Coordinates of N, CA and C and ligand atoms in Angstrom, one line a residue:
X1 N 0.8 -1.2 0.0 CA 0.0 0.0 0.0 C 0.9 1.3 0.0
X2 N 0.4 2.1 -0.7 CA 0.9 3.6 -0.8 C 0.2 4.7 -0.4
X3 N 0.8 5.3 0.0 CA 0.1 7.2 0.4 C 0.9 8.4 -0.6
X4 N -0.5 8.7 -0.5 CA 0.2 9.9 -1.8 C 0.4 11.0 -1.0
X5 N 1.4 12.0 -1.1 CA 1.8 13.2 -0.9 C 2.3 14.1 -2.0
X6 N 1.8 15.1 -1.3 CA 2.3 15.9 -3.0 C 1.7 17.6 -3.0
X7 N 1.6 18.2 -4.0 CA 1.2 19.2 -4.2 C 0.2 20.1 -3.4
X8 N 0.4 20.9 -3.1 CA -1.1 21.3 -1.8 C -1.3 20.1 -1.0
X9 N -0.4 19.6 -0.4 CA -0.7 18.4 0.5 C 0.5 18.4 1.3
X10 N 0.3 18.0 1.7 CA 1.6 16.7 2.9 C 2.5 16.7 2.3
X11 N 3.9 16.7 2.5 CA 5.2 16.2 2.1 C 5.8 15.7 2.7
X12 N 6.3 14.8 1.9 CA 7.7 14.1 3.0 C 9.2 14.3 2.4
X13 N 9.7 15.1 3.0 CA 11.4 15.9 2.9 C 12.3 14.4 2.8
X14 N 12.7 13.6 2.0 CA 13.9 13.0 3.0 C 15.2 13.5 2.2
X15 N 16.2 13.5 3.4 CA 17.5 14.3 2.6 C 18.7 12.6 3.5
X16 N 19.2 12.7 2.5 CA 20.2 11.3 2.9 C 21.9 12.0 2.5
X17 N 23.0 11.9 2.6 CA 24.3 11.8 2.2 C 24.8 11.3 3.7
X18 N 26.4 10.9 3.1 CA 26.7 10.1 3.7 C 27.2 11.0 5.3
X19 N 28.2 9.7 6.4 CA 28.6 10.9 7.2 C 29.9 11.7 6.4
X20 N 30.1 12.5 6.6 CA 31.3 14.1 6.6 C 30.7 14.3 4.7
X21 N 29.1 14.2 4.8 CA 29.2 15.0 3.7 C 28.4 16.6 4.0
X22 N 28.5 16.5 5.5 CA 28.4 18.0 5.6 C 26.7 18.3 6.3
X23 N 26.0 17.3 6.2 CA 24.5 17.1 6.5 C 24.0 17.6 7.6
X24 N 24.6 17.7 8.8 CA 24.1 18.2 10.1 C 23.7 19.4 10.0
X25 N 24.9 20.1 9.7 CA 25.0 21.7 9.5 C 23.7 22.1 8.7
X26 N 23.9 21.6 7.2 CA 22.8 21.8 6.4 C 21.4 21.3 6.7
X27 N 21.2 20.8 8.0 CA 20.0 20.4 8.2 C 19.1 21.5 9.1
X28 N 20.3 21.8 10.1 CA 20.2 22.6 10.6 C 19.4 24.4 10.2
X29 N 20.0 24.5 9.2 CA 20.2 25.5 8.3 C 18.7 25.8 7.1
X30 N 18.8 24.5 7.0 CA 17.3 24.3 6.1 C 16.3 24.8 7.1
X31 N 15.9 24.3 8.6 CA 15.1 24.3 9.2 C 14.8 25.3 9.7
X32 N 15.6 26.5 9.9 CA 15.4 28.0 9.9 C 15.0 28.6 8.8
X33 N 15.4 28.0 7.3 CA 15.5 29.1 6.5 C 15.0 28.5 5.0
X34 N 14.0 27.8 5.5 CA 12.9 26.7 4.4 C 12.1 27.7 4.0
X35 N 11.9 27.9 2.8 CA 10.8 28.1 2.5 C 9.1 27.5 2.9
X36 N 9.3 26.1 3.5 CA 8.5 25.8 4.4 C 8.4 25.6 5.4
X37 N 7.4 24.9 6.0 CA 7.5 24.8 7.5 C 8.3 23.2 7.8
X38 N 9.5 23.2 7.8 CA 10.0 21.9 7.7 C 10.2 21.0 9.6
X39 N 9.4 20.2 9.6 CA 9.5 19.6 11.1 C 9.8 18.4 11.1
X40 N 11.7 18.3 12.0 CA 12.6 17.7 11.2 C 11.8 15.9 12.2
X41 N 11.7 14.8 11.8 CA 11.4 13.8 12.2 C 11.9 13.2 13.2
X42 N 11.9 13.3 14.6 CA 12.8 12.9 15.7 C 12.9 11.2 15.4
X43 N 14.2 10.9 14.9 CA 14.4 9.5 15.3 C 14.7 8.6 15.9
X44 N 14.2 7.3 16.3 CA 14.5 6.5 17.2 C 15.7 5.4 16.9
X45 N 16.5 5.6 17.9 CA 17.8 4.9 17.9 C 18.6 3.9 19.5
X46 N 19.1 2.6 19.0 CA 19.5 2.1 20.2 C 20.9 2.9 20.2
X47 N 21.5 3.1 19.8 CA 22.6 3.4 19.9 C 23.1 4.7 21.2
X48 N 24.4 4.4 21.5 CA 24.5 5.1 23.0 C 24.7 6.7 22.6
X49 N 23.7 7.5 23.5 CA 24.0 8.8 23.4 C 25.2 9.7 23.5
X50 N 25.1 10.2 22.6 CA 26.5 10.8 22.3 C 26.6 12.3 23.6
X51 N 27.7 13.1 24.0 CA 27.9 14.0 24.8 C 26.6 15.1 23.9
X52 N 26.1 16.1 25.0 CA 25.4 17.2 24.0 C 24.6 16.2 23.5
X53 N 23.9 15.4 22.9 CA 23.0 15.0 22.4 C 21.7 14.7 23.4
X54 N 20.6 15.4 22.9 CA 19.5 15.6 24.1 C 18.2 14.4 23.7
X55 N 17.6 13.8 24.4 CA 16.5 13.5 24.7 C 15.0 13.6 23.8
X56 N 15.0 13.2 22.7 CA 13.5 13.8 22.2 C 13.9 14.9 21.3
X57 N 15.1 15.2 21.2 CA 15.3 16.0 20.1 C 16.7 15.6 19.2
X58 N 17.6 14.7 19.7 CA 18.4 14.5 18.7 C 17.9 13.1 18.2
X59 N 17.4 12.5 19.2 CA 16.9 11.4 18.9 C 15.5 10.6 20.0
X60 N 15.4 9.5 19.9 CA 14.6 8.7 21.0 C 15.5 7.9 21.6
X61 N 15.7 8.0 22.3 CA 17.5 7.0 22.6 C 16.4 5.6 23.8
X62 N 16.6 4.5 22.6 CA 16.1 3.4 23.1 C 16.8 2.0 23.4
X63 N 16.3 1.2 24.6 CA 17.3 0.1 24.7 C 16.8 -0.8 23.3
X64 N 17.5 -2.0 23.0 CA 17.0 -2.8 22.1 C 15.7 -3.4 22.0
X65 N 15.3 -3.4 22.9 CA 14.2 -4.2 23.9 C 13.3 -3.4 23.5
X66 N 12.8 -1.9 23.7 CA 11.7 -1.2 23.3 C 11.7 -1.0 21.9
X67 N 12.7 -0.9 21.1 CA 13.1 -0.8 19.9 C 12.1 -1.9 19.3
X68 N 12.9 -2.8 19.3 CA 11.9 -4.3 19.0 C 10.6 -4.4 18.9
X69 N 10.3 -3.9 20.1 CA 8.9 -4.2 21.2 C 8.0 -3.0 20.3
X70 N 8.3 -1.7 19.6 CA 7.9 -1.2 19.3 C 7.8 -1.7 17.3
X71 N 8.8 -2.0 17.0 CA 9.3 -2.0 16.0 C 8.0 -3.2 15.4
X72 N 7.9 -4.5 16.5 CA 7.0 -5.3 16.8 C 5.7 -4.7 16.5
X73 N 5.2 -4.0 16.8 CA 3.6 -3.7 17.1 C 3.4 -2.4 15.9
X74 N 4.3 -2.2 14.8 CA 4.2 -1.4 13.6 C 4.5 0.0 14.0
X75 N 4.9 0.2 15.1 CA 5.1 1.5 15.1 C 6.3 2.8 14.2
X76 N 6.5 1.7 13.2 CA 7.7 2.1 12.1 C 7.2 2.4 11.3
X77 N 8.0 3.7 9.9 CA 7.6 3.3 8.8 C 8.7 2.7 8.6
X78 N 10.1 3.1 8.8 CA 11.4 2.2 8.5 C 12.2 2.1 9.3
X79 N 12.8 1.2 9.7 CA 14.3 0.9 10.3 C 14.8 0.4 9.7
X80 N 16.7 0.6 10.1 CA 17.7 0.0 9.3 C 18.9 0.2 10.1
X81 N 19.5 -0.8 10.0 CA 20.4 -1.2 11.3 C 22.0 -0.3 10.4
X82 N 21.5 0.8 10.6 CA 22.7 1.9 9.6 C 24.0 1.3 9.3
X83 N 24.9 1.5 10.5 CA 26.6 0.8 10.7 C 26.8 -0.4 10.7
X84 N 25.8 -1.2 10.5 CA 26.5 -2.7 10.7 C 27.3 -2.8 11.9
X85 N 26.6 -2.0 13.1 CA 27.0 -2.4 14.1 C 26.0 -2.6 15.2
X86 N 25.2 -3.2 14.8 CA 24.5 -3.8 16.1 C 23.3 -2.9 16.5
X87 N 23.5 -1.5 16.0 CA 22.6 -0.4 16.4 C 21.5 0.2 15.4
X88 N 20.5 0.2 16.1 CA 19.3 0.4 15.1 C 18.7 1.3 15.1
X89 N 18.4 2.4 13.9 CA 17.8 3.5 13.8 C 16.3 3.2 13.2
X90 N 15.2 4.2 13.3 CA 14.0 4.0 13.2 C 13.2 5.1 13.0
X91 N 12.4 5.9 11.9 CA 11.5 6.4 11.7 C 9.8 6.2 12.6
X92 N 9.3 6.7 13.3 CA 8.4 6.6 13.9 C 7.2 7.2 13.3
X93 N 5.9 6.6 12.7 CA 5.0 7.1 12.5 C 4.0 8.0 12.9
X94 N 5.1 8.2 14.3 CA 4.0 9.2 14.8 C 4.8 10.3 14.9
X95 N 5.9 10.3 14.1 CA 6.8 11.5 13.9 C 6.3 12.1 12.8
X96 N 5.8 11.4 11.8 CA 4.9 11.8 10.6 C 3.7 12.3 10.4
X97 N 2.8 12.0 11.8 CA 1.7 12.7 12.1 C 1.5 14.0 12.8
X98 N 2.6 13.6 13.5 CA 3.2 14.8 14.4 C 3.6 16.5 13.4
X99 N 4.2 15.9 12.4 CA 4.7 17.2 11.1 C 3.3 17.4 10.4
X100 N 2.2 16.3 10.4 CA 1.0 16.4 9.6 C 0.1 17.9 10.7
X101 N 0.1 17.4 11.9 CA -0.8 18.2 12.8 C -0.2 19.3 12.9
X102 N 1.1 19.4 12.9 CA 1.7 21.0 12.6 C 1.8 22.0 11.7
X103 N 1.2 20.8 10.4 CA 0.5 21.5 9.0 C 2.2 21.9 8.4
X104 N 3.1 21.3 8.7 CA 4.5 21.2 8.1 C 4.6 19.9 7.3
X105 N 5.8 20.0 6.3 CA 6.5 18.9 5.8 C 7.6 18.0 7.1
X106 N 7.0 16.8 6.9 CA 8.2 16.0 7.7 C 9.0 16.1 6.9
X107 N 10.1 16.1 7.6 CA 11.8 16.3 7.2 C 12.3 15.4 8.0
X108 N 12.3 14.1 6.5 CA 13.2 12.9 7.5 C 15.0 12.8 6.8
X109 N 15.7 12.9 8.1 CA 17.2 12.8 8.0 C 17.7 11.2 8.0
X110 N 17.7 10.6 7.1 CA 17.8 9.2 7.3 C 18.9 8.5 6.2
X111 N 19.4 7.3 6.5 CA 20.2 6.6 5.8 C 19.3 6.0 4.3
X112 N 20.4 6.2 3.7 CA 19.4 5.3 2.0 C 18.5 4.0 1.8
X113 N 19.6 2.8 2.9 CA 17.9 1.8 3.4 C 17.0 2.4 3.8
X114 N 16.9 3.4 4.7 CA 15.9 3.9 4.9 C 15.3 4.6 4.1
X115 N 15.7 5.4 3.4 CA 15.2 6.1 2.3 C 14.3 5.7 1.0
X116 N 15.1 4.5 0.7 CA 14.5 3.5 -0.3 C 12.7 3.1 0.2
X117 N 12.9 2.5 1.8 CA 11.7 2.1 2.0 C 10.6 3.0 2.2
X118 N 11.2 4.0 2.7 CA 9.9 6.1 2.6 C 9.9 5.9 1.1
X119 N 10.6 5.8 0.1 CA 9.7 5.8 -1.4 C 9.0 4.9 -1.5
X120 N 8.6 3.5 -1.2 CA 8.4 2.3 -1.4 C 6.8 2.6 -1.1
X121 N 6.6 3.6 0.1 CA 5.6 4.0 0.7 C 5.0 5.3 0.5
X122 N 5.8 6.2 0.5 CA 5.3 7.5 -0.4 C 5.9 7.8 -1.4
X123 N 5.9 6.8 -2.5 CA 6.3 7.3 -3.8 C 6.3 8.9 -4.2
X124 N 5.9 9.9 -3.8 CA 6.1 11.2 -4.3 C 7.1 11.6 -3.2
X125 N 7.5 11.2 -2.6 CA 8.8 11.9 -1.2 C 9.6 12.3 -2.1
X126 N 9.6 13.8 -1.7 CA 10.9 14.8 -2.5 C 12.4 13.8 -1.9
X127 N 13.3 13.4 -2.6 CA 14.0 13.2 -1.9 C 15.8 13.8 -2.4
X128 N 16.4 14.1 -2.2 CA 17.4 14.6 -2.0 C 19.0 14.2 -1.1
X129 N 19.6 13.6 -2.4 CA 21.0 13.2 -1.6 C 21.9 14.0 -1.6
X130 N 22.9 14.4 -0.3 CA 23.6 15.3 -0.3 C 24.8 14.6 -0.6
X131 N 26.0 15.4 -1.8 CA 27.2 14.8 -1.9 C 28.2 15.5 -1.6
X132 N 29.4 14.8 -1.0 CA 30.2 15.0 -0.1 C 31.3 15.5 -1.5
X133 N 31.7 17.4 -1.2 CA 32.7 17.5 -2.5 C 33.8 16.8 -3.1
X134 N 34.5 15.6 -2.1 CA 35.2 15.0 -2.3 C 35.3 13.9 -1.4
X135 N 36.0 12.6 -1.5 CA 36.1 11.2 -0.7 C 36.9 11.9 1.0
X136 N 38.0 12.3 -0.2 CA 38.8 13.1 1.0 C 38.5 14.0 1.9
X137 N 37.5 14.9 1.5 CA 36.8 15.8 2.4 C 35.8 15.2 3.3
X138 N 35.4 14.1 3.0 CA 34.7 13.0 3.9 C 35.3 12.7 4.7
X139 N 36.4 11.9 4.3 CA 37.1 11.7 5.8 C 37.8 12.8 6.3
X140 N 38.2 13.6 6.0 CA 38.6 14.4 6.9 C 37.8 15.2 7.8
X141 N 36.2 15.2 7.4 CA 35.2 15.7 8.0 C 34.9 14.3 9.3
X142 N 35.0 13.3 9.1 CA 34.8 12.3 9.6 C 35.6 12.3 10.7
X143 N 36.5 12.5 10.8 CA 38.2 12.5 11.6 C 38.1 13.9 12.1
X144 N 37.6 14.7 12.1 CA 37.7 16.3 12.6 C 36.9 16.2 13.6
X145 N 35.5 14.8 13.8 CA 34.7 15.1 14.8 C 35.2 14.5 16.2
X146 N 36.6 14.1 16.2 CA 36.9 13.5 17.1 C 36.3 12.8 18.0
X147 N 34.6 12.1 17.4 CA 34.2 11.6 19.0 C 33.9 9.8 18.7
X148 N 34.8 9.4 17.5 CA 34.4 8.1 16.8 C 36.3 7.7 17.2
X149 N 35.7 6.2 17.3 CA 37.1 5.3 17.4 C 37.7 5.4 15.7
X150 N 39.0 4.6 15.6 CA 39.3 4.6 14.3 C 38.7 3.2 13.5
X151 N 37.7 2.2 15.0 CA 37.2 1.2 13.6 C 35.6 1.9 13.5
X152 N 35.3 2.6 14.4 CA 33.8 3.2 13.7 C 34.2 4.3 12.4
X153 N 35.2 5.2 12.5 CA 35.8 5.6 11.4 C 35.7 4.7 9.8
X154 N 36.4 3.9 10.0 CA 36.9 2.6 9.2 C 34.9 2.9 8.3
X155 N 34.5 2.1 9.5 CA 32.5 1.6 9.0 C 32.4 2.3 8.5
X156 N 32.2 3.6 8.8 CA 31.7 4.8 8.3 C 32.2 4.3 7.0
X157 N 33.3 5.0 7.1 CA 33.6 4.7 5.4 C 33.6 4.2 4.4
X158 N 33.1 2.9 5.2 CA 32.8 1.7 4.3 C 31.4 2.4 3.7
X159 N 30.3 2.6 4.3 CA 29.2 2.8 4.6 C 28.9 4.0 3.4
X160 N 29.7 4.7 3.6 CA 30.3 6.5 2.8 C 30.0 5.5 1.2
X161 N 31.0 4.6 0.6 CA 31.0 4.1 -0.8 C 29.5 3.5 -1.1
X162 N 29.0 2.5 -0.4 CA 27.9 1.9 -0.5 C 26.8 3.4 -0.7
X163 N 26.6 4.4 0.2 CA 25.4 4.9 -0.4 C 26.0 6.2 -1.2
X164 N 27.2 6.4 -1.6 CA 26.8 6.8 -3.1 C 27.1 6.2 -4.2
X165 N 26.7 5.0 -4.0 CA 26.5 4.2 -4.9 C 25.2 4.0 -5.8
X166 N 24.1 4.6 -4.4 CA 22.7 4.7 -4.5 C 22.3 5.7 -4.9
X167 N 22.8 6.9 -5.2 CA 22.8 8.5 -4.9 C 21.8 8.8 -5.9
X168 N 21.8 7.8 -7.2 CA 21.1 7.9 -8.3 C 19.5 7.6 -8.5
X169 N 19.3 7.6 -7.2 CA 17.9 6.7 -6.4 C 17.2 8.1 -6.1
X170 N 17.8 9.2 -6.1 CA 17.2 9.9 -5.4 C 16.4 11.2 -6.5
X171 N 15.9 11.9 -5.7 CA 14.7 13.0 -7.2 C 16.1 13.7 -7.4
X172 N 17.0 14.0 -6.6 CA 18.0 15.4 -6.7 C 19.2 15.1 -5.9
X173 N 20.4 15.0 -6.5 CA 21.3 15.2 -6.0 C 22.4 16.9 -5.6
X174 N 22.8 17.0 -4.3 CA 23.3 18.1 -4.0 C 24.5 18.0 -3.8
X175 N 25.5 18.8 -4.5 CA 27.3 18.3 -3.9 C 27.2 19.7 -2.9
X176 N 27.6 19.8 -1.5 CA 27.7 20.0 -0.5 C 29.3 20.9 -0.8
X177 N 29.7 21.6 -1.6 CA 30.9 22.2 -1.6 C 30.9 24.1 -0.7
X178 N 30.0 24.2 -1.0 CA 29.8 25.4 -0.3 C 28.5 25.7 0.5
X179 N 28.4 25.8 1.7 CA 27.4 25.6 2.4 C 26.2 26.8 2.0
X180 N 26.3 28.0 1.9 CA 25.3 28.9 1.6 C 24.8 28.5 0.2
X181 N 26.0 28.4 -0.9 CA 25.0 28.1 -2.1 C 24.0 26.4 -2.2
X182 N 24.7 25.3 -1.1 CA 24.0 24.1 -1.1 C 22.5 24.5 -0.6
X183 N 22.4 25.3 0.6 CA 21.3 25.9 1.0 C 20.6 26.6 0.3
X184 N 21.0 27.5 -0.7 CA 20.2 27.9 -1.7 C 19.4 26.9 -2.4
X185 N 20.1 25.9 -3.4 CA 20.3 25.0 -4.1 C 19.0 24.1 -3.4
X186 N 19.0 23.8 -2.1 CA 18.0 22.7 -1.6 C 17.0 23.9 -1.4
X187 N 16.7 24.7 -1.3 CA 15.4 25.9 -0.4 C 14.8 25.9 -2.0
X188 N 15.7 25.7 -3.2 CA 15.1 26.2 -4.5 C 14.6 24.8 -5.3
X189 N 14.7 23.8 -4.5 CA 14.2 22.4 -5.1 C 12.8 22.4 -4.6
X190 N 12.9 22.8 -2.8 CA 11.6 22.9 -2.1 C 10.4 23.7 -2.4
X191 N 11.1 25.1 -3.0 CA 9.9 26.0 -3.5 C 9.4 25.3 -4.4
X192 N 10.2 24.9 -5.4 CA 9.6 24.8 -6.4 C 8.8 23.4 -6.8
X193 N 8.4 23.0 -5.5 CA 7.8 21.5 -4.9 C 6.7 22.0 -3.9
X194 N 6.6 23.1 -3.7 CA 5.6 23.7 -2.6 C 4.5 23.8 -3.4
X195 N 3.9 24.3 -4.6 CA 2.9 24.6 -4.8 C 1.8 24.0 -5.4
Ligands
5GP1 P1 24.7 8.9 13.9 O1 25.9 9.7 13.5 O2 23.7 9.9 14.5 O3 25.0 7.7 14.8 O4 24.1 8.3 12.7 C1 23.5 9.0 11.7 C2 23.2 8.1 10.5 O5 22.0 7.4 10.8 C3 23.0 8.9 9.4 O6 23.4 8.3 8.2 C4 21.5 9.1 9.4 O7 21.1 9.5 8.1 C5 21.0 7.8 9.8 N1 19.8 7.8 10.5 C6 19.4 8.6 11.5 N2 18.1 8.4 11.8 C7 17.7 7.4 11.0 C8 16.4 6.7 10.8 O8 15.4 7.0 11.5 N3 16.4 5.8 9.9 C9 17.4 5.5 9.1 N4 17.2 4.5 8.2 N5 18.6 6.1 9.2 C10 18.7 7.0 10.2

């Protein structure tokens, strides 16, 4: 089954690139300065909270057990066990109703498994890959955040080749070389999807 979104309706934002292709910042940045009302999708994750990362706003920080338990009783539209490490991230459906009752677009920040299965389901999801200006600028973005070991480094990276390998899955691709003009570049894909 599918749900339409679209035009004078509901949207679903999803913006995928890899890690150090610059995505935080620019997510950030969209959500002040959208030409819509963009209400970013709090996602639920087992994975251990990072320092600075808050409660209900960077994420749902859950044991495995509720993960499951919820994951169990449909409370997903997608999960996808991101790093191949054990830790599971998850879109929550009531994060989607949540941006519906706000009369905003959900703005989901998610990996390309994930992404693949939000088309699968709302075939019209604007979607948008962000690309990293260079391999090398990846990792060096990757390595500058100092808060990852060098084998979660390693994953990443691995992880970095596999989804832009996918990149071509998406409505629009964005190379991330300059942050104000990438923000232009995404604010002018959204207008011109707003009406
Ligand atoms: P983090 O650095 O926060 O551990 O991991 C972020 C990665 O997980 C990013 O690639 C991000 O796009 C992905 N991610 C975050 N939330 C979700 C989600 O709900 N579903 C999926 N499939 N990926 C997610």
């Amino acid at each position: 089954m599918t749900e339409r979104v679209g035009p004078n309706n509901f949207q679903i934002l999803v913006l995928s690139g890899p890690s150090g292709s610059g995505k935080t910042t620019v997510v950030e940045r969209l959500i002040r300065e959208s030409p819509v009302k963009l209400v970013k999708a709090v996602s639920a994750t087992t994975r251990p909270q990072r320092k600075g990362e808050i409660e209900a706003e960077s994420y749902y920080f859950l044991t495995t057990d509720e993960f499951v338990k919820r994951r169990d009783h449909g409370e997903f539209l997608e999960t996808a066990e991101v790093f191949g490490a054990g830790y599971w991230y998850g879109t929550l459906k009531s994060e989607i109703q949540r941006a519906k009752d706000l009369q905003g677009w959900a703005f989901l920040e998610i990996d390309v498994q994930g992404a693949l299965k939000v088309i699968e389901f709302y075939p019209d999801a604007l979607t948008i890959f962000l690309q990293p200006p260079s391999l090398e600028i990846c990792e060096q973005r990757l390595r500058n955040r100092g808060t990852d070991s060098e084998e979660t480094i390693q994953r990443r990276l691995r992880k970095v080749h596999e989804e832009l390998a996918l990149a071509d899955r998406y409505c629009y691709q964005v190379v991330n070389d300059d942050l104000n003009q990438t923000v232009n570049e995404i604010n002018a894909i959204i207008a011109k999807h707003r009406v």
